[in-house]
Coordinates of C-alpha atoms in Angstrom, one line a residue:
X1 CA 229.3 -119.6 82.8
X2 CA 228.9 -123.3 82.8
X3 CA 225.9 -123.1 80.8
X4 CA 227.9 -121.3 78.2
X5 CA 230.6 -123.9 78.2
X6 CA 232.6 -121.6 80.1
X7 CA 235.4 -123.2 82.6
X8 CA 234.5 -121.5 86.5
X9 CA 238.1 -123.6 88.1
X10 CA 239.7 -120.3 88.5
X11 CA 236.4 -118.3 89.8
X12 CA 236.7 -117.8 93.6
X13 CA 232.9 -117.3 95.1
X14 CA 233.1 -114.4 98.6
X15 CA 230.5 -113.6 100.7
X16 CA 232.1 -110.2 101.3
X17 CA 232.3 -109.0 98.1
X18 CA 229.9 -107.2 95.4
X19 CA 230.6 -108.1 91.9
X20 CA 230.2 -105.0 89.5
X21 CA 226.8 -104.4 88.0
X22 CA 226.3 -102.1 85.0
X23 CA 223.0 -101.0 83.6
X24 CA 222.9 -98.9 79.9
X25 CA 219.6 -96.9 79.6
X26 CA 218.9 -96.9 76.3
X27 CA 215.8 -94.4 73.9
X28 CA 214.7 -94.6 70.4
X29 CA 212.2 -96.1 68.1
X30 CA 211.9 -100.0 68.6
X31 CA 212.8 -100.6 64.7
X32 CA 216.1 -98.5 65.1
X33 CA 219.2 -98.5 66.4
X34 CA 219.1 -97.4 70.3
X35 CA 220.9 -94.6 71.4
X36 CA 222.3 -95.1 74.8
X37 CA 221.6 -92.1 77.3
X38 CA 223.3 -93.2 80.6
X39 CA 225.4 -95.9 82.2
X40 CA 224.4 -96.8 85.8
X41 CA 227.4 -98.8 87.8
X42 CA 227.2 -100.7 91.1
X43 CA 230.3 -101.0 92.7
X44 CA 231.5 -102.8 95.4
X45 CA 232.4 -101.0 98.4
X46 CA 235.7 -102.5 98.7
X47 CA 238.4 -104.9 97.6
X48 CA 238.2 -108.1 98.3
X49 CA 239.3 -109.6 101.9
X50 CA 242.2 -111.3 102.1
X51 CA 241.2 -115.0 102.4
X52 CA 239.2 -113.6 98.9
X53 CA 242.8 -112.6 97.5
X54 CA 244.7 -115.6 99.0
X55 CA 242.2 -118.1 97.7
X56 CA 242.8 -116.4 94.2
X57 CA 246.4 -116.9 94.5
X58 CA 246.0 -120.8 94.9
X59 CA 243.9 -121.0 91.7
X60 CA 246.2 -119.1 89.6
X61 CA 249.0 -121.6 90.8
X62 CA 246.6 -124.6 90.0
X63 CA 245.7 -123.2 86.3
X64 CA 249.4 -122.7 86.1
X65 CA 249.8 -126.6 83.9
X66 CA 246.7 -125.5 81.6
X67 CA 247.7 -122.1 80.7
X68 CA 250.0 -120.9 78.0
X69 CA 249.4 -117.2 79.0
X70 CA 248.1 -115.1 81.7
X71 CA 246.4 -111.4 81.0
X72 CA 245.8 -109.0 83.7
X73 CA 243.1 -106.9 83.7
X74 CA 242.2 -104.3 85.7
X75 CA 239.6 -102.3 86.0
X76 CA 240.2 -100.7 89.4
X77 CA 237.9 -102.7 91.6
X78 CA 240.7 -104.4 94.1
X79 CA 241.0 -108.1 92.3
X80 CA 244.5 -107.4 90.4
X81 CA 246.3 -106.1 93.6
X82 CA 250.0 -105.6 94.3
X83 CA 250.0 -108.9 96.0
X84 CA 248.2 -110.9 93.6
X85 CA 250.0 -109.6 90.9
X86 CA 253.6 -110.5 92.3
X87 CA 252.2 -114.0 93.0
X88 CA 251.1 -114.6 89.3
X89 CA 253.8 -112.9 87.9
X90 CA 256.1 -115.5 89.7
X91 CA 254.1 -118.3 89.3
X92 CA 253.9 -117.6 85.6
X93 CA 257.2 -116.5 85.0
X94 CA 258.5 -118.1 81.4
X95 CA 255.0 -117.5 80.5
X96 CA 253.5 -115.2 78.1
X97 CA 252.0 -112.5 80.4
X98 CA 249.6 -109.3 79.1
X99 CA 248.6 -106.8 80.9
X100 CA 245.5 -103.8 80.7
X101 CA 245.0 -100.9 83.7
X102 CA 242.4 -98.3 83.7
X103 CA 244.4 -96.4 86.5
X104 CA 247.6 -98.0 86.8
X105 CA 249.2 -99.5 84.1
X106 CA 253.0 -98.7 85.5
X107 CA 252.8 -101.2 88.0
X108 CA 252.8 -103.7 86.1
X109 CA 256.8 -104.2 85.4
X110 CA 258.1 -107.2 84.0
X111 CA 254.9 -108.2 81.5
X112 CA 255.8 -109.4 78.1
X113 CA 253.5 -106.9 76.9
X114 CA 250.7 -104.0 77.7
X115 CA 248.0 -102.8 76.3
X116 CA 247.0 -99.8 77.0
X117 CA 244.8 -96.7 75.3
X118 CA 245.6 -92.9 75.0
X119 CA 244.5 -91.9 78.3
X120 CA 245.8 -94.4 80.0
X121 CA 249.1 -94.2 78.5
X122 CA 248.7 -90.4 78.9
X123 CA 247.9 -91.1 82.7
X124 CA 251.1 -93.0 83.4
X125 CA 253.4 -90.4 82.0
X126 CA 252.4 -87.5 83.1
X127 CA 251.6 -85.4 79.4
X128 CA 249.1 -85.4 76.8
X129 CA 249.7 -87.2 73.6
X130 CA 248.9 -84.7 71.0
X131 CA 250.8 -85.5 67.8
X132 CA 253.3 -87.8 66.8
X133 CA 256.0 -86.9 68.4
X134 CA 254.3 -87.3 71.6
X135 CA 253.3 -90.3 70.9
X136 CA 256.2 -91.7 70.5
X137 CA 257.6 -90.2 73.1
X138 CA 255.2 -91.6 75.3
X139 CA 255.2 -95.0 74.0
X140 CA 259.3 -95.0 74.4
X141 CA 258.8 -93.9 77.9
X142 CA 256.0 -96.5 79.3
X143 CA 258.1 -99.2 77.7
X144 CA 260.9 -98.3 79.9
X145 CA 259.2 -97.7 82.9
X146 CA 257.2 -101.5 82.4
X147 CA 260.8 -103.0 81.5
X148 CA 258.5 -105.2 78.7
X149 CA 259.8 -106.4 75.3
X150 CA 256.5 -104.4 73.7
X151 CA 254.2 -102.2 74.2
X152 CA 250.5 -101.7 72.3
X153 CA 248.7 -98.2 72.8
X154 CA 245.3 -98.4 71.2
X155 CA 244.0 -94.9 69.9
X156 CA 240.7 -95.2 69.0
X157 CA 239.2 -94.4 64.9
X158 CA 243.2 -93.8 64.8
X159 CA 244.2 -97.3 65.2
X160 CA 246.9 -99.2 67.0
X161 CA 250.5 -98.7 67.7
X162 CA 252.7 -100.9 68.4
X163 CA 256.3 -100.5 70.4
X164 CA 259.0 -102.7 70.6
X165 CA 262.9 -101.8 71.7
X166 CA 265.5 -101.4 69.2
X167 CA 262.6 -101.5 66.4
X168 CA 260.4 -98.9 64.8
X169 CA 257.4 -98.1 66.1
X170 CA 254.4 -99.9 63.8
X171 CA 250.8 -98.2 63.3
X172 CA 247.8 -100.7 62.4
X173 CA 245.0 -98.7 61.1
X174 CA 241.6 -98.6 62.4
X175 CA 239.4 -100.9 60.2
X176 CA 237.1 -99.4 58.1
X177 CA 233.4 -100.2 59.7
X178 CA 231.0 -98.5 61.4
X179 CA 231.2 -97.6 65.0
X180 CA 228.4 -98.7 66.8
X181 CA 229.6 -99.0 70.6
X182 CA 233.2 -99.4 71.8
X183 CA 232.6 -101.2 75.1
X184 CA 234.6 -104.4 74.7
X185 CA 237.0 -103.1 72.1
X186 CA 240.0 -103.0 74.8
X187 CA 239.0 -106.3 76.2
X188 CA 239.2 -107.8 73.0
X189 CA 242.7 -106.4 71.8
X190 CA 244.7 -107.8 74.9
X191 CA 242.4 -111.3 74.3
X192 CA 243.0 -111.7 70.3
X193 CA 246.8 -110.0 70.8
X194 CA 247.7 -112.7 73.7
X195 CA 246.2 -115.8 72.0
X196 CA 247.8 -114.7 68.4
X197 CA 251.3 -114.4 70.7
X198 CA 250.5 -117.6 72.6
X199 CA 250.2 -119.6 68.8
X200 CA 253.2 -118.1 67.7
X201 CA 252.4 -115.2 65.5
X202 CA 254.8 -112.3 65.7
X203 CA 254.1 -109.0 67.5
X204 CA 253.0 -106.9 64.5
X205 CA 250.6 -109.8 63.4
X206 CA 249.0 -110.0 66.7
X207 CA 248.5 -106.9 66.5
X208 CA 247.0 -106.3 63.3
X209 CA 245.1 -109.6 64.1
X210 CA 243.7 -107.8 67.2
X211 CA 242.6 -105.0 65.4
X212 CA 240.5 -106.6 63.0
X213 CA 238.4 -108.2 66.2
X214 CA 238.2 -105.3 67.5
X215 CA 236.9 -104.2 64.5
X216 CA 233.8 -106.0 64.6
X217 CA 233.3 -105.6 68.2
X218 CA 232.9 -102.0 67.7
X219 CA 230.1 -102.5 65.0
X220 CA 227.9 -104.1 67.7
X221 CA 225.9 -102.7 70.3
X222 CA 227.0 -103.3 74.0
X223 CA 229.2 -105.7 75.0
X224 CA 229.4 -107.5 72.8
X225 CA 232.4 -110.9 71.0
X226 CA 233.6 -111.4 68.2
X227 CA 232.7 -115.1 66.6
X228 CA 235.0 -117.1 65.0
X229 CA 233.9 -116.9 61.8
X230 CA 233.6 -113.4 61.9
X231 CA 237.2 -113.3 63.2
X232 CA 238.5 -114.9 60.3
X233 CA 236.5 -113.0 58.0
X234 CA 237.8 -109.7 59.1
X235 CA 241.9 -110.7 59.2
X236 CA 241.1 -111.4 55.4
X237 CA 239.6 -108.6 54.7
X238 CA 242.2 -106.4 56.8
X239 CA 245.1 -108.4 55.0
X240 CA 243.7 -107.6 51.5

């Protein structure tokens, strides 16, 4: 991270726990594109101790005078607990605050905004979103239960949609490229959506601002970013 430029303040180092590992297994010619065959993930064994968790908590409250906006994302591995949550939530409070769950996106009440996709959303409301109607159902539903201004389900080739009370509900097409790998695409919605937010930009710009990074992240094998330049080149082209 540091030899990337990336700030490590906030990173808390334990001897008790096992970072995730992921390993792609990929086949093909070496003058094509590879097709990947498996995914093989090391996982820790458990969550992280408590001094792990409690020494978290004191770095969130020292980024707290550097940061515009928090985003919580959580994969299911036992860093974005109850407890740590309610801890940032209070120490950010009057802060812009995102959040993204694999398993449990209903516990996180009181975010300014979530972002999660089909299943997910599907997961947290108990029925399968098959049409329109269901959709919007759904979307309706989550936004009560996370008592959030907004609400963004990402659906894939299908796009975005975008909730927000006592408003219509808004649907950002997917962009028009080719679909490479969409590891990262998630990732980079909540990131571009929460820094658009952050600057200022309304909710249905964010959001079509998000979907064009994600646009090119999908072109790209692995996990991969979208640069800035490429960033800017895609809003233009999504807002022609």
């Amino acid at each position: 991270f540091r030899d990337l430029g990336v700030e490590t303040e906030g990173v808390v180092a334990s001897t008790t726990y096992r970072t995730v590992s992921k390993t792609r297994i990929l086949a093909g010619d070496p003058h094509r594109t590879k097709q990947q065959l498996l995914r093989i993930d090391r996982e820790p064994d458990a969550p992280p101790d408590a001094a792990a968790r409690e020494a978290l908590k004191e770095r969130l409250r020292a980024r707290l005078p550097h940061a515009d906006a928090v985003i919580y994302s959580d994969y299911g591995y036992g860093t974005a607990t109850p407890d740590v949550f309610a801890a940032a939530r209070e120490a950010f409070r009057g802060r812009l605050q995102a959040a993204d769950s694999r398993y449990r996106i209903g516990e996180f009440r009181g975010v300014d905004v979530a972002t999660p996709n089909e299943d997910e959303a599907e997961g947290a409301v108990g029925f399968r979103i098959r049409d329109e109607a269901a959709l919007e159902r759904a979307g309706r539903l989550l936004l009560d239960r996370l008592e959030a201004p907004a609400l963004l389900i990402t659906r894939g080739n299908l796009g975005l949609s975008l909730f927000e009370r006592d408003k219509p509900r808004v649907d950002v097409p997917a962009s028009g490229g080719e679909v490479a790998d969409v590891s990262g695409a998630g990732d980079t919605v909540i990131s571009v959506l929460t820094l658009a937010l952050a600057a200022g930009a309304s909710r249905d710009d964010a959001a079509r601002l998000a979907n064009a990074a994600a646009g090119v992240v999908v072109t790209k094998a692995g996990a991969a970013v979208c640069a800035p330049s490429e960033f800017v080149a895609a809003a233009e082209a999504f807002a022609r």
